[in-house]
């Protein structure tokens, strides 16, 4: 495989994974807009959604190659371990981001970091973490399924007729 082919394949994978996370994060943003519009509060976050999806996609693609040391364990152990490992990183980044944004209100970054759980931002962080958990869990589940069924195996299964179960 030539360098050009590998580059195109890498770009294709990053694009597909980015679209996956963009759908999840975009859905979260739409839900926030709809909920906040009830209180006449405007919310803008399209650029954060796009950048977040790109960063999440690249981070997940890199971390997929990190061995977890859970050989011969059920697939769900791998899925949950990867999901919580990625989610821990996301939660730390979200907390740091909110502390950075609130540093002026609390007189510095460290004071803002200490007060993140006492502010309304904690609910915003929790909603984001729940959404990201879903995105990561289903991404990791899909990775295991693709590994078992092979490339295109899931799509073949989805477009084939449902067989009646034997009783």
Coordinates of N, CA and C in Angstrom, one line a residue:
X1 N 0.9 -1.2 0.0 CA 0.0 0.0 0.0 C 0.9 1.2 0.0
X2 N 0.6 2.2 -0.9 CA 1.5 3.3 -1.0 C 1.1 4.3 0.1
X3 N 2.0 5.3 0.2 CA 1.8 6.4 1.3 C 0.5 7.1 1.0
X4 N 0.3 7.4 -0.3 CA -1.0 8.1 -0.6 C -2.2 7.3 -0.2
X5 N -2.2 6.0 -0.5 CA -3.3 5.2 -0.1 C -3.5 5.1 1.4
X6 N -2.4 5.0 2.1 CA -2.5 5.0 3.6 C -3.0 6.3 4.1
X7 N -2.6 7.4 3.5 CA -3.1 8.7 3.9 C -4.6 8.8 3.7
X8 N -5.0 8.4 2.5 CA -6.4 8.5 2.1 C -7.3 7.6 3.1
X9 N -6.8 6.4 3.4 CA -7.5 5.5 4.3 C -7.6 6.1 5.7
X10 N -6.5 6.7 6.2 CA -6.5 7.4 7.5 C -7.5 8.5 7.5
X11 N -7.5 9.3 6.4 CA -8.5 10.5 6.4 C -9.9 10.0 6.3
X12 N -10.1 8.9 5.6 CA -11.5 8.3 5.6 C -11.9 7.8 6.9
X13 N -11.0 7.1 7.7 CA -11.4 6.6 9.0 C -11.6 7.8 9.9
X14 N -10.8 8.8 9.9 CA -11.0 10.0 10.8 C -12.3 10.7 10.5
X15 N -12.6 10.8 9.2 CA -13.8 11.5 8.7 C -15.1 10.7 9.3
X16 N -15.1 9.4 9.1 CA -16.2 8.6 9.5 C -16.4 8.6 11.1
X17 N -15.3 8.5 11.8 CA -15.4 8.6 13.3 C -15.8 10.0 13.7
X18 N -15.2 11.0 13.0 CA -15.6 12.4 13.4 C -17.1 12.6 13.1
X19 N -17.6 12.1 12.0 CA -19.1 12.2 11.8 C -19.9 11.5 12.9
X20 N -19.4 10.3 13.3 CA -20.1 9.6 14.4 C -20.2 10.5 15.6
X21 N -19.1 11.1 16.1 CA -19.1 11.9 17.3 C -19.8 13.2 17.0
X22 N -19.8 13.7 15.8 CA -20.5 14.9 15.5 C -22.0 14.7 15.6
X23 N -22.5 13.6 15.2 CA -23.9 13.3 15.4 C -24.3 13.2 16.9
X24 N -23.5 12.6 17.7 CA -23.7 12.5 19.1 C -23.7 13.9 19.8
X25 N -22.6 14.6 19.5 CA -22.4 15.9 20.2 C -23.4 16.9 19.6
X26 N -23.7 16.8 18.3 CA -24.7 17.7 17.7 C -26.1 17.5 18.3
X27 N -26.4 16.2 18.6 CA -27.7 15.9 19.2 C -27.7 16.5 20.6
X28 N -26.6 16.4 21.3 CA -26.6 17.0 22.7 C -26.8 18.6 22.6
X29 N -26.1 19.2 21.6 CA -26.3 20.6 21.4 C -27.7 21.0 21.1
X30 N -28.4 20.2 20.2 CA -29.8 20.5 19.9 C -30.7 20.4 21.1
X31 N -30.4 19.3 21.9 CA -31.2 19.2 23.1 C -31.0 20.4 24.1
X32 N -29.8 20.8 24.2 CA -29.5 22.0 25.0 C -30.3 23.2 24.5
X33 N -30.2 23.4 23.2 CA -30.9 24.6 22.6 C -32.4 24.5 22.8
X34 N -32.9 23.3 22.6 CA -34.4 23.2 22.8 C -34.8 23.4 24.3
X35 N -34.0 22.9 25.2 CA -34.3 23.0 26.6 C -34.1 24.5 27.1
X36 N -33.1 25.1 26.7 CA -32.8 26.5 27.1 C -33.7 27.5 26.4
X37 N -34.2 27.2 25.2 CA -35.1 28.1 24.6 C -36.4 28.3 25.4
X38 N -36.8 27.2 26.1 CA -38.0 27.3 27.0 C -37.8 28.4 28.0
X39 N -36.6 28.7 28.4 CA -36.3 29.8 29.4 C -35.8 31.1 28.7
X40 N -35.9 31.1 27.4 CA -35.5 32.3 26.6 C -34.0 32.5 26.8
X41 N -33.2 31.5 26.9 CA -31.8 31.5 27.0 C -31.2 31.0 25.7
X42 N -30.4 31.8 25.0 CA -29.8 31.4 23.8 C -28.5 30.7 24.1
X43 N -28.3 29.6 23.3 CA -27.1 28.8 23.4 C -26.4 28.6 22.1
X44 N -25.1 28.9 22.0 CA -24.4 28.7 20.8 C -23.2 27.8 21.1
X45 N -23.0 26.8 20.3 CA -21.9 25.9 20.6 C -21.6 25.0 19.4
X46 N -21.9 25.5 18.2 CA -21.6 24.7 17.0 C -20.1 24.5 16.8
X47 N -19.4 25.5 17.0 CA -17.9 25.4 16.8 C -17.3 24.4 17.9
X48 N -17.8 24.5 19.1 CA -17.3 23.5 20.1 C -17.7 22.1 19.8
X49 N -18.9 21.9 19.2 CA -19.3 20.6 18.8 C -18.4 20.0 17.7
X50 N -18.1 20.8 16.7 CA -17.2 20.4 15.6 C -15.8 20.1 16.1
X51 N -15.2 21.0 16.8 CA -13.9 20.8 17.3 C -13.8 19.6 18.3
X52 N -14.8 19.5 19.2 CA -14.9 18.4 20.1 C -15.0 17.0 19.4
X53 N -15.8 17.0 18.3 CA -15.9 15.8 17.6 C -14.6 15.4 16.9
X54 N -13.9 16.4 16.3 CA -12.6 16.1 15.7 C -11.6 15.6 16.7
X55 N -11.5 16.3 17.9 CA -10.6 15.9 18.9 C -10.9 14.5 19.4
X56 N -12.2 14.2 19.7 CA -12.6 12.9 20.2 C -12.3 11.8 19.3
X57 N -12.6 12.1 18.0 CA -12.3 11.1 17.0 C -10.8 10.7 16.9
X58 N -10.0 11.7 16.9 CA -8.5 11.4 16.8 C -8.0 10.7 18.0
X59 N -8.5 11.2 19.2 CA -8.1 10.6 20.5 C -8.5 9.1 20.6
X60 N -9.7 8.9 20.2 CA -10.2 7.5 20.3 C -9.4 6.6 19.3
X61 N -9.2 7.1 18.1 CA -8.4 6.3 17.1 C -7.0 6.0 17.6
X62 N -6.4 7.0 18.3 CA -5.1 6.7 18.8 C -5.1 5.7 20.0
X63 N -6.1 5.9 20.9 CA -6.2 5.1 22.1 C -6.6 3.7 21.8
X64 N -7.2 3.4 20.6 CA -7.6 2.1 20.2 C -6.4 1.1 20.2
X65 N -5.3 1.7 19.9 CA -4.1 0.9 19.8 C -3.3 0.6 21.1
X66 N -3.9 1.2 22.2 CA -3.2 1.0 23.5 C -3.7 -0.3 24.1
X67 N -2.9 -1.2 24.4 CA -3.3 -2.5 25.0 C -3.7 -2.2 26.4
X68 N -4.8 -2.9 26.8 CA -5.3 -2.7 28.2 C -4.9 -3.8 29.1
X69 N -4.3 -4.9 28.6 CA -3.9 -6.0 29.5 C -5.0 -6.8 30.1
X70 N -6.1 -6.9 29.3 CA -7.3 -7.7 29.8 C -7.5 -8.8 28.8
X71 N -6.5 -9.5 28.5 CA -6.6 -10.7 27.6 C -7.4 -11.8 28.2
X72 N -8.1 -12.5 27.4 CA -9.0 -13.6 27.8 C -10.1 -13.2 28.8
X73 N -10.5 -12.0 28.7 CA -11.7 -11.5 29.5 C -12.8 -11.3 28.6
X74 N -14.1 -11.3 29.1 CA -15.2 -11.1 28.2 C -15.1 -9.7 27.5
X75 N -15.7 -9.7 26.3 CA -15.6 -8.4 25.5 C -16.2 -7.2 26.3
X76 N -17.2 -7.4 27.1 CA -17.8 -6.3 27.8 C -16.8 -5.7 28.8
X77 N -15.9 -6.5 29.3 CA -14.9 -5.9 30.2 C -14.0 -4.9 29.4
X78 N -13.6 -5.3 28.2 CA -12.8 -4.5 27.3 C -13.6 -3.2 27.0
X79 N -14.8 -3.4 26.6 CA -15.7 -2.2 26.2 C -15.8 -1.2 27.4
X80 N -16.2 -1.7 28.5 CA -16.4 -0.9 29.7 C -15.1 -0.2 30.1
X81 N -14.0 -1.0 30.1 CA -12.7 -0.4 30.6 C -12.3 0.7 29.6
X82 N -12.4 0.5 28.3 CA -12.0 1.5 27.4 C -12.9 2.7 27.5
X83 N -14.2 2.5 27.7 CA -15.2 3.6 27.8 C -14.9 4.4 29.0
X84 N -14.6 3.8 30.2 CA -14.4 4.6 31.4 C -13.0 5.2 31.3
X85 N -12.0 4.6 30.7 CA -10.7 5.2 30.5 C -10.8 6.5 29.7
X86 N -11.5 6.4 28.6 CA -11.7 7.6 27.7 C -12.5 8.6 28.5
X87 N -13.6 8.2 29.1 CA -14.5 9.1 29.8 C -13.8 9.8 31.0
X88 N -12.9 9.2 31.6 CA -12.1 9.9 32.7 C -11.4 11.1 32.1
X89 N -10.7 10.8 31.0 CA -10.0 11.9 30.3 C -11.0 13.1 29.9
X90 N -12.1 12.7 29.4 CA -13.1 13.7 29.0 C -13.6 14.5 30.2
X91 N -13.9 13.8 31.3 CA -14.4 14.5 32.5 C -13.3 15.5 33.0
X92 N -12.1 15.1 33.0 CA -11.0 15.9 33.5 C -10.9 17.2 32.6
X93 N -10.9 17.0 31.3 CA -10.9 18.1 30.4 C -12.1 19.1 30.6
X94 N -13.3 18.5 30.7 CA -14.4 19.4 30.9 C -14.3 20.2 32.2
X95 N -13.9 19.5 33.3 CA -13.7 20.3 34.6 C -12.7 21.4 34.4
X96 N -11.6 21.1 33.8 CA -10.5 22.1 33.6 C -11.0 23.2 32.7
X97 N -11.8 22.9 31.7 CA -12.3 23.9 30.8 C -13.3 24.8 31.5
X98 N -14.2 24.3 32.3 CA -15.1 25.1 33.1 C -14.4 25.9 34.1
X99 N -13.4 25.4 34.8 CA -12.6 26.2 35.7 C -11.9 27.3 35.0
X100 N -11.4 27.1 33.8 CA -10.7 28.1 33.1 C -11.6 29.2 32.7
X101 N -12.9 28.8 32.3 CA -13.9 29.8 31.9 C -14.3 30.6 33.1
X102 N -14.3 30.1 34.3 CA -14.9 30.7 35.5 C -13.8 31.4 36.4
X103 N -12.6 31.4 35.9 CA -11.5 31.9 36.7 C -11.7 33.3 37.1
X104 N -12.3 34.1 36.3 CA -12.5 35.5 36.6 C -13.6 35.7 37.7
X105 N -14.5 34.8 37.8 CA -15.6 34.9 38.8 C -15.1 34.6 40.2
X106 N -14.1 33.7 40.2 CA -13.6 33.1 41.5 C -12.2 33.7 41.9
X107 N -11.7 34.6 41.1 CA -10.4 35.2 41.5 C -9.2 34.3 41.2
X108 N -9.3 33.5 40.2 CA -8.2 32.6 39.8 C -8.6 31.2 39.5
X109 N -7.7 30.5 38.7 CA -8.0 29.2 38.2 C -8.2 28.2 39.4
X110 N -7.3 28.2 40.3 CA -7.4 27.2 41.4 C -8.7 27.4 42.2
X111 N -9.1 28.6 42.5 CA -10.4 28.8 43.2 C -11.5 28.4 42.4
X112 N -11.5 28.6 41.1 CA -12.6 28.2 40.2 C -12.6 26.7 40.2
X113 N -11.4 26.0 40.1 CA -11.4 24.6 40.1 C -12.0 24.0 41.4
X114 N -11.7 24.6 42.5 CA -12.3 24.2 43.8 C -13.8 24.3 43.9
X115 N -14.3 25.3 43.2 CA -15.8 25.6 43.2 C -16.6 25.1 42.0
X116 N -16.0 24.3 41.2 CA -16.7 23.7 40.0 C -17.9 22.9 40.5
X117 N -17.8 22.1 41.5 CA -18.9 21.3 42.0 C -20.0 22.1 42.7
X118 N -19.7 23.3 43.1 CA -20.6 24.1 43.8 C -21.4 25.1 42.9
X119 N -21.0 25.1 41.6 CA -21.7 26.0 40.7 C -22.7 25.2 39.8
X120 N -23.4 26.0 39.1 CA -24.4 25.4 38.2 C -23.7 24.6 37.0
X121 N -22.4 24.9 36.9 CA -21.6 24.3 35.8 C -21.5 22.8 36.0
X122 N -21.6 22.3 37.2 CA -21.5 20.8 37.4 C -22.6 20.1 36.7
X123 N -23.8 20.7 36.6 CA -24.9 20.0 35.9 C -24.6 20.0 34.4
X124 N -24.0 21.0 33.9 CA -23.6 21.1 32.5 C -22.5 20.0 32.2
X125 N -21.6 19.9 33.1 CA -20.5 18.9 33.0 C -21.1 17.5 33.0
X126 N -22.0 17.2 34.0 CA -22.7 15.9 34.1 C -23.4 15.5 32.8
X127 N -24.2 16.5 32.3 CA -24.9 16.2 31.0 C -24.0 15.8 29.9
X128 N -22.9 16.6 29.8 CA -21.9 16.3 28.8 C -21.3 14.9 29.0
X129 N -20.9 14.6 30.2 CA -20.3 13.3 30.5 C -21.3 12.2 30.2
X130 N -22.5 12.3 30.5 CA -23.5 11.3 30.2 C -23.6 11.0 28.7
X131 N -23.7 12.1 27.9 CA -23.7 12.0 26.5 C -22.5 11.4 25.9
X132 N -21.3 11.8 26.4 CA -20.0 11.3 25.9 C -19.9 9.8 26.3
X133 N -20.4 9.4 27.5 CA -20.4 8.0 27.8 C -21.2 7.2 26.8
X134 N -22.4 7.7 26.4 CA -23.1 6.9 25.4 C -22.4 6.8 24.1
X135 N -21.8 7.9 23.6 CA -21.0 7.9 22.4 C -19.8 7.0 22.4
X136 N -19.1 7.0 23.5 CA -17.9 6.2 23.7 C -18.3 4.7 23.8
X137 N -19.4 4.4 24.6 CA -19.8 3.0 24.8 C -20.2 2.4 23.5
X138 N -21.0 3.1 22.8 CA -21.5 2.5 21.5 C -20.4 2.5 20.5
X139 N -19.5 3.4 20.5 CA -18.3 3.3 19.6 C -17.5 2.1 19.9
X140 N -17.2 1.9 21.2 CA -16.4 0.7 21.6 C -17.1 -0.6 21.4
X141 N -18.4 -0.6 21.6 CA -19.2 -1.8 21.3 C -19.2 -2.1 19.8
X142 N -19.3 -1.1 19.0 CA -19.2 -1.2 17.5 C -17.9 -1.8 17.1
X143 N -16.8 -1.3 17.8 CA -15.5 -1.8 17.4 C -15.3 -3.3 17.7
X144 N -15.9 -3.7 18.8 CA -15.8 -5.2 19.1 C -16.7 -6.0 18.1
X145 N -17.8 -5.4 17.8 CA -18.7 -6.1 16.8 C -18.0 -6.2 15.4
X146 N -17.4 -5.1 15.0 CA -16.7 -5.1 13.7 C -15.6 -6.1 13.7
X147 N -14.9 -6.2 14.9 CA -13.8 -7.1 15.0 C -14.2 -8.6 14.8
X148 N -15.4 -8.8 15.4 CA -15.9 -10.2 15.3 C -16.6 -10.5 13.9
X149 N -17.3 -9.6 13.3 CA -18.0 -9.8 12.1 C -17.2 -9.5 10.9
X150 N -16.0 -8.8 11.0 CA -15.2 -8.4 9.9 C -15.7 -7.2 9.2
X151 N -14.9 -6.7 8.3 CA -15.3 -5.4 7.6 C -16.6 -5.6 6.8
X152 N -17.5 -4.8 7.0 CA -18.8 -4.9 6.3 C -19.8 -5.9 6.9
X153 N -19.3 -6.7 7.9 CA -20.2 -7.7 8.4 C -21.4 -7.2 9.1
X154 N -21.3 -6.1 9.8 CA -22.4 -5.5 10.5 C -23.4 -5.0 9.5
X155 N -22.9 -4.4 8.4 CA -23.8 -3.8 7.4 C -24.6 -5.0 6.7
X156 N -23.8 -6.1 6.4 CA -24.5 -7.2 5.8 C -25.6 -7.8 6.7
X157 N -25.3 -7.9 8.0 CA -26.3 -8.4 8.9 C -27.5 -7.5 9.0
X158 N -27.3 -6.1 8.9 CA -28.4 -5.2 9.0 C -29.3 -5.2 7.7
X159 N -28.7 -5.5 6.6 CA -29.5 -5.4 5.3 C -30.1 -6.8 5.0
X160 N -29.7 -7.8 5.7 CA -30.3 -9.2 5.4 C -31.6 -9.3 6.1
X161 N -32.5 -10.2 5.6 CA -33.8 -10.4 6.3 C -33.6 -11.0 7.6
X162 N -34.5 -10.7 8.5 CA -34.5 -11.3 9.9 C -35.0 -12.7 9.8
X163 N -34.2 -13.6 10.4 CA -34.6 -15.0 10.4 C -35.5 -15.3 11.6
X164 N -36.5 -16.1 11.4 CA -37.3 -16.5 12.5 C -36.6 -17.3 13.5
X165 N -36.8 -17.1 14.8 CA -36.1 -17.9 15.8 C -36.7 -19.2 16.0
X166 N -35.8 -20.2 16.2 CA -36.3 -21.6 16.4 C -36.8 -21.7 17.8
X167 N -37.9 -22.4 18.0 CA -38.5 -22.6 19.4 C -38.1 -23.9 19.9

